[in-house]
Coordinates of C-alpha atoms in Angstrom, one line a residue:
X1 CA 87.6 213.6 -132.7
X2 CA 88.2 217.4 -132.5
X3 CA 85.4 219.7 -133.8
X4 CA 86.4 221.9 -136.5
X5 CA 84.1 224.7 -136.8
X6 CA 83.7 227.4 -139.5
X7 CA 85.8 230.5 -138.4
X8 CA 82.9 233.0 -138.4
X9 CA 81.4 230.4 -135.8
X10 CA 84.2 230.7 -133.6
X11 CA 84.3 234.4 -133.9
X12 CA 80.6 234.5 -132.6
X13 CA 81.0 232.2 -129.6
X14 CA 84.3 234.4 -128.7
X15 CA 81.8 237.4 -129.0
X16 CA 79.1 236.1 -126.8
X17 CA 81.6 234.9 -124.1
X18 CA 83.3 238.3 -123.9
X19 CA 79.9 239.9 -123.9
X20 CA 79.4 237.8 -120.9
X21 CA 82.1 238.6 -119.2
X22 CA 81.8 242.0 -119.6
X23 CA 78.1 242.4 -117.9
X24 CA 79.8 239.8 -114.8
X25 CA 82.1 242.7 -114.4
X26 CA 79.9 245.1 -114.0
X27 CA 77.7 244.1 -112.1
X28 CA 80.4 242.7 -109.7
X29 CA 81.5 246.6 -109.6
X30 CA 78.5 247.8 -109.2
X31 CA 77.9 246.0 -106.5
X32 CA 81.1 246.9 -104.8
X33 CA 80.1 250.7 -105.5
X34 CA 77.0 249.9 -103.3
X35 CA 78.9 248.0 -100.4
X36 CA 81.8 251.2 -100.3
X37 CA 78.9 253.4 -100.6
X38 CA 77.0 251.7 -97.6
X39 CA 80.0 251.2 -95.3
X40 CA 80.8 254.6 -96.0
X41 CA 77.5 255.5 -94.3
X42 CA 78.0 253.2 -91.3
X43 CA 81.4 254.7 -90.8
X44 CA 81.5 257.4 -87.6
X45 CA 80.9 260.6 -88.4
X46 CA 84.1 263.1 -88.3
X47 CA 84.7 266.5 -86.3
X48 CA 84.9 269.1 -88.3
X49 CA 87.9 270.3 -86.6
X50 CA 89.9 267.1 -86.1
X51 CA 89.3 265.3 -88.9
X52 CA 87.9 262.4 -91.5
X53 CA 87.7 258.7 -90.6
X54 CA 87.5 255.7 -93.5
X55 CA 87.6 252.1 -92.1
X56 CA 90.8 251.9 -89.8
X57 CA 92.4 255.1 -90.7
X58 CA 91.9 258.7 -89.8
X59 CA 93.1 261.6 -91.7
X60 CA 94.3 264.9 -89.8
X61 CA 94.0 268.3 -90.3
X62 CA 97.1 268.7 -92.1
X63 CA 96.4 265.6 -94.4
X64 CA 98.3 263.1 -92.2
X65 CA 96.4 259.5 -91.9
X66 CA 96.4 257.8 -88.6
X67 CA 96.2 253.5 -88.7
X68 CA 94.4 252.7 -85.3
X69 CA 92.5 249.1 -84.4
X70 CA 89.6 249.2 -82.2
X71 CA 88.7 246.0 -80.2
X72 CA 85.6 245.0 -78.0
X73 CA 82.8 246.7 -76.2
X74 CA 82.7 248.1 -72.9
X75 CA 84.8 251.0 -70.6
X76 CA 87.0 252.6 -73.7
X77 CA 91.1 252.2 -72.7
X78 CA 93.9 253.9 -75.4
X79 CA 97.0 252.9 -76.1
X80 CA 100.1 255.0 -76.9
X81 CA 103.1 253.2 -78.0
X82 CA 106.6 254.0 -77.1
X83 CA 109.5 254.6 -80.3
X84 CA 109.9 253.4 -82.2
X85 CA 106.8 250.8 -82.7
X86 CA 103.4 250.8 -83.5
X87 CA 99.8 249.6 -81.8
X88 CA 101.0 246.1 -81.9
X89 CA 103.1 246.4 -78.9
X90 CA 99.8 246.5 -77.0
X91 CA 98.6 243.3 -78.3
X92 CA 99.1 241.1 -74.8
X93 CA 96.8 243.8 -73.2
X94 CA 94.6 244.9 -75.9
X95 CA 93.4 240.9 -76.5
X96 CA 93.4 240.9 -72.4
X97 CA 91.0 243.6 -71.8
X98 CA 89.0 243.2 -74.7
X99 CA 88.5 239.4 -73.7
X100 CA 87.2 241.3 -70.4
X101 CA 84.6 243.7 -71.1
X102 CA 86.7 246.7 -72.3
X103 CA 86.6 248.6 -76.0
X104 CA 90.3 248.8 -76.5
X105 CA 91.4 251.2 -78.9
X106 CA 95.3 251.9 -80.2
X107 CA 96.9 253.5 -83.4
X108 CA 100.4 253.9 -84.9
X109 CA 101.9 257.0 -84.3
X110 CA 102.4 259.3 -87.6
X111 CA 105.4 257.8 -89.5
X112 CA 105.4 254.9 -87.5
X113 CA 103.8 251.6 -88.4
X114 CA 100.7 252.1 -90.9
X115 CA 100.1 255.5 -90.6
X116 CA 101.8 257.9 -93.4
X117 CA 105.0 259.5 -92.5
X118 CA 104.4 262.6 -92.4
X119 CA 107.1 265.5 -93.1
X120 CA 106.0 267.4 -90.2
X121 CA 104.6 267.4 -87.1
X122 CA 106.9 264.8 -85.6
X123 CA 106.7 266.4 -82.0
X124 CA 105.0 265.9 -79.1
X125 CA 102.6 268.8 -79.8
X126 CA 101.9 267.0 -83.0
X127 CA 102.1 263.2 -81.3
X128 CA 99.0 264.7 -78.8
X129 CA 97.0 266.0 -81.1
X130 CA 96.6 263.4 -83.2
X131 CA 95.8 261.4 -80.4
X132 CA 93.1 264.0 -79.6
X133 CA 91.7 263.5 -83.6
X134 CA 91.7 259.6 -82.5
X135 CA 89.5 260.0 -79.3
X136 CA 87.5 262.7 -80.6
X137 CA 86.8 261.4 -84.2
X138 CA 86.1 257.7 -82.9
X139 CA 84.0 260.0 -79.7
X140 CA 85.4 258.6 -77.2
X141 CA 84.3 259.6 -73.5
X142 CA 85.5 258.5 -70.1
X143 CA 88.5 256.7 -71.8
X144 CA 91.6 255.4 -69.8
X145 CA 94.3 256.3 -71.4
X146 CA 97.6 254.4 -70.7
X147 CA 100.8 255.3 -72.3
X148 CA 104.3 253.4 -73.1
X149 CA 107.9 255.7 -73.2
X150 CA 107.4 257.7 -75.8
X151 CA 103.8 257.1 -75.4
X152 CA 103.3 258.2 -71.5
X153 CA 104.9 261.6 -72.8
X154 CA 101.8 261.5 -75.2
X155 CA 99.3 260.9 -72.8
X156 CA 100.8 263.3 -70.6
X157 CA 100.9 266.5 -72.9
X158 CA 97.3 265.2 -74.1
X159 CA 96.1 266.4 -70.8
X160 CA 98.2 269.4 -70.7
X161 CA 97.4 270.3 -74.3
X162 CA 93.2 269.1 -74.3
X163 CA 92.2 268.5 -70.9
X164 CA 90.2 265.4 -69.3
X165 CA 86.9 266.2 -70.6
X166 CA 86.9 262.6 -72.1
X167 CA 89.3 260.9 -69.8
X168 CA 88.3 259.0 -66.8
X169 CA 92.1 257.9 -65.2
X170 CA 96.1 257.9 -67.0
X171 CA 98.7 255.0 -66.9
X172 CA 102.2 256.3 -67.5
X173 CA 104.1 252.8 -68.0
X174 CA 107.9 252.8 -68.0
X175 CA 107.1 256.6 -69.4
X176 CA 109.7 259.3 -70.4
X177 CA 108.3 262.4 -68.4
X178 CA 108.9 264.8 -66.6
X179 CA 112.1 265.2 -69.4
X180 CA 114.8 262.7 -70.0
X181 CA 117.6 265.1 -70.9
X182 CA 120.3 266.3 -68.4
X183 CA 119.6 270.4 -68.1
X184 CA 120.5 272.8 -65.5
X185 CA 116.8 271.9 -64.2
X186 CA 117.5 268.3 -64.3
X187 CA 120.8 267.2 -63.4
X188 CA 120.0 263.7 -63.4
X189 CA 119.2 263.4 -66.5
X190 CA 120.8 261.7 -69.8
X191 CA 123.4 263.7 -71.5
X192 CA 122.6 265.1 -74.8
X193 CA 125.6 262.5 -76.1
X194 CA 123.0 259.6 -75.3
X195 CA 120.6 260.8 -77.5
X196 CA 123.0 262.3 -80.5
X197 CA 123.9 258.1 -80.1
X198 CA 120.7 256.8 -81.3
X199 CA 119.9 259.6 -84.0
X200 CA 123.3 257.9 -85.2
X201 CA 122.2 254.4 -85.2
X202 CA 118.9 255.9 -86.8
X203 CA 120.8 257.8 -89.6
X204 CA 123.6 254.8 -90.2
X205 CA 122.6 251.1 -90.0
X206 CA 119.4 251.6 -88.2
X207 CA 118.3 248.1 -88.7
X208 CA 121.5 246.4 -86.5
X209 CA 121.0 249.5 -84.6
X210 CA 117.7 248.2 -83.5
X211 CA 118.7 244.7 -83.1
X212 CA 120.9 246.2 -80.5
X213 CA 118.4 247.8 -79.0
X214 CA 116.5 245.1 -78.0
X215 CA 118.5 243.8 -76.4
X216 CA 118.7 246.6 -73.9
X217 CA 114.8 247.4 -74.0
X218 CA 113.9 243.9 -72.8
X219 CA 116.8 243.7 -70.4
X220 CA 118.1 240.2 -72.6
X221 CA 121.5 241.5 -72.0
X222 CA 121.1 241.0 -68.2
X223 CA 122.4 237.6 -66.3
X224 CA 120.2 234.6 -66.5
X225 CA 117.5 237.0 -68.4
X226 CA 114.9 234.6 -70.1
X227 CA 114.1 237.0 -73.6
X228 CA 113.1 234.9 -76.4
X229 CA 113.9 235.6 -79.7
X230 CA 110.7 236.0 -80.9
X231 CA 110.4 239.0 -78.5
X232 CA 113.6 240.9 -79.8
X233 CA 112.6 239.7 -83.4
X234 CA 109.5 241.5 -83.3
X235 CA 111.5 244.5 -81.8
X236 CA 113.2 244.9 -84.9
X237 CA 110.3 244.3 -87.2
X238 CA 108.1 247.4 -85.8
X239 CA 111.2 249.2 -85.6
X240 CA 112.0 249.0 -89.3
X241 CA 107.9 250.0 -90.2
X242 CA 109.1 253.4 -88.6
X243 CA 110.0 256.0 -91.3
X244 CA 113.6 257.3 -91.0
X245 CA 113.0 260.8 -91.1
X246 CA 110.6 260.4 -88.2
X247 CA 111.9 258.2 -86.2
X248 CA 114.7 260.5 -86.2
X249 CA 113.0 263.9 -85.6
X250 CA 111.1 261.5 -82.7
X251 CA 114.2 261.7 -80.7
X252 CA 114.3 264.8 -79.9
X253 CA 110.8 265.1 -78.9
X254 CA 111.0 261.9 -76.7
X255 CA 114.3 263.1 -74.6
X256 CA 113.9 267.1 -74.5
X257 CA 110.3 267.8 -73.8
X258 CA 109.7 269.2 -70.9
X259 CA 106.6 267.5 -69.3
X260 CA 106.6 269.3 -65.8
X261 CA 103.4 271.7 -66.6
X262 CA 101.9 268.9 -68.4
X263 CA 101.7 266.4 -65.3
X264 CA 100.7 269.4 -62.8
X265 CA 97.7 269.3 -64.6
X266 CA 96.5 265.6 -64.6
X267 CA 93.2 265.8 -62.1
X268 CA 91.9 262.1 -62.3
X269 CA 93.1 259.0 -61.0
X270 CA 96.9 258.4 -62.3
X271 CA 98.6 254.4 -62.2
X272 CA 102.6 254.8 -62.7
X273 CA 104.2 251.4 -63.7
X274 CA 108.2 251.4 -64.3
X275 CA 110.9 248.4 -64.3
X276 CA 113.8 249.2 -61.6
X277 CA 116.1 247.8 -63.7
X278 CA 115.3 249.8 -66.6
X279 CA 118.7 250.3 -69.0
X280 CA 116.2 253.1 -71.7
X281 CA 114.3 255.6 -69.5
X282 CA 116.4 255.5 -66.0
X283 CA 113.7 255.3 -62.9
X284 CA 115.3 257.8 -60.7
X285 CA 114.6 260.6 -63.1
X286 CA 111.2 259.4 -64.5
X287 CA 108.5 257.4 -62.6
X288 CA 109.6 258.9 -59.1
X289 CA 109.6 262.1 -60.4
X290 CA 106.5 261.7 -62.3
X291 CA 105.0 260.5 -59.5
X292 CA 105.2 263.2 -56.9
X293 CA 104.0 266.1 -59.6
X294 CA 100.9 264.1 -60.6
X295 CA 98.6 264.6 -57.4
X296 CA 97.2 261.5 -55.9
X297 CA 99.2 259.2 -58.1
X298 CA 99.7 255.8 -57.3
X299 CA 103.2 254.1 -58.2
X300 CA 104.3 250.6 -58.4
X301 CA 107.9 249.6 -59.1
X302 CA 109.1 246.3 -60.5
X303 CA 112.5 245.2 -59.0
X304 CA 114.9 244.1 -61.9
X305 CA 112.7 244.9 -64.7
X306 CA 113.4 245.9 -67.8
X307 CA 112.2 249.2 -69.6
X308 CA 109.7 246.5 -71.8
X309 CA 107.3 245.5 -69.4
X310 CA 104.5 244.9 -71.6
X311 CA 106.1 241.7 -72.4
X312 CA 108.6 240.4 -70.3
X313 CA 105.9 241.2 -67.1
X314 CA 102.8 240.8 -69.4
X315 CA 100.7 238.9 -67.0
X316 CA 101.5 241.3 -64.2
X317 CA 101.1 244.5 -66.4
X318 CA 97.4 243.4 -67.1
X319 CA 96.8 242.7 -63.6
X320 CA 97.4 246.0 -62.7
X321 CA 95.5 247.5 -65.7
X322 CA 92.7 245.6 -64.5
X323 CA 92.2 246.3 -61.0
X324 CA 93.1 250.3 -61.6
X325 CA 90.6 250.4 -64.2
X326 CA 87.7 248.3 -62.9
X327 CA 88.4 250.0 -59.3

């Protein structure tokens, strides 16, 4: 049998439970106000000059915020991705070196991945100093920093633009320097065609454009090439986190800087890693060239390798991070 209780009853009971509610909630936002204030606290103190840092993210000078991930304890070692991903790409040997003693530390380019896309700044001038907020907002000191494509002309005109004051050795893997593009300097290189190509694909259908792609960047359009389609699938899903506009404007940066100065002034041990085979960033006019304007640099070539080495030679890759670093 249903109680049937007077109206003004009901309307008390109603009060009472909203009342209740109400004091639940804020106490439940109080305490979050306390927890934000006191992870806030715990959070590593910015530069003045480079920057603010909230959990995960910094935020530039000019307002930009950076997305980085920062794994394990130990020897610090950065990652710079190549175009047009983001930090993930550096999974296999982030997990790797963090599972053996090494802070591992990587963030999404600006307009890549999760950080904002920015309007401006989409240059390698702007690419290195944002890497320089990372290190020096996170204080990092004695850091390997290894660099993929796109990525090893980061690393490169970090030095040239900031130093090594807080950089122990360089990996350049597969890397773009000393400057893709064919000019009266470097007659070997790409014609500008090559590269007016992909800003197409990037301005048209850019998402079949980097299903193509992948295909060339992990060599699956070679005979008997064993590429799984998880590997070109994830291709195309960092690809499409990239913002248009700076994906774009990355181009140019990626194919007509000029890294020549930049790698005349690396002065600490240098690893160069590049796939023979590779269909993105030609080794003749990269890694070879790299390596004999980078004094003291060691090179290793990988016959019939793609430009994506990070994954198709995973294993191999992390070898050699290893025994460079730990040597």
């Amino acid at each position: 049998m249903k109680e049937h209780l007077p109206s003004h009853t009901q309307a008390s009971r109603r009060d009472v439970l909203l009342g209740a509610l109400a004091a639940t909630v804020a106490v439940g936002l109080s305490r979050a106000a306390t927890a934000q204030a006191e992870g806030k606290r715990n959070l590593p103190s910015s530069t003045s000059t480079k920057g603010s840092t909230t959990m995960s993210t910094i935020t530039t000078k000019d307002g930009t915020e950076i997305y980085y991930k920062d794994w394990g304890t130990g020897p610090v070692v950065t990652f710079s991705h190549g175009w047009p991903l983001n930090a993930d790409a550096w999974d296999g040997q982030m997990l790797f070196l963090a599972q053996n003693g090494f802070r591992v530390v990587a963030h999404d380019r600006r307009g890549h991945g999760r950080s904002s896309q920015a309007s401006s700044g989409n240059d390698m001038n702007g690419y290195a100093d944002d890497l320089a907020s990372v290190i020096e907002t996170l204080d990092l000191k004695d850091a390997t920093l290894v660099g993929h494509s796109t990525g090893g002309g980061e690393v490169a005109r970090y030095i040239g633009r900031h130093g090594t004051g807080r950089v122990a050795k360089a990996v350049l893997i597969a890397a773009v320097p000393p400057i893709m593009l064919k000019t009266e300097a470097n007659p070997e290189g790409l014609p500008m065609e090559v590269f007016d190509g992909i800003r197409a694909g990037v301005a048209g259908d850019r998402s079949q454009y980097y299903k193509d792609l992948a295909l060339a960047f992990y060599g699956a359009n070679r005979p008997g090439a064993k590429v799984s389609q998880g590997t070109l699938d994830q291709f195309w899903l960092w690809s499409m986190q990239a913002g248009a506009k700076n994906a774009y404007e990355s181009v140019k940066a990626f194919s007509e800087t000029d890294f020549t100065e930049d790698l005349k002034k690396f002065d600490v041990p240098t690893l160069v890693l590049h796939g023979e085979d590779d269909q993105i960033v030609p080794v003749k006019d990269s890694a070879r060239k790299s390596a004999k304007l980078i004094k003291g640099a060691r090179d290793i070539y990988y016959p019939g390798a793609p430009h994506g080495i990070t994954a198709t030679h995973q294993d191999q890759v992390n070898a050699e991070l290893m025994a460079f670093i730990s040597s």
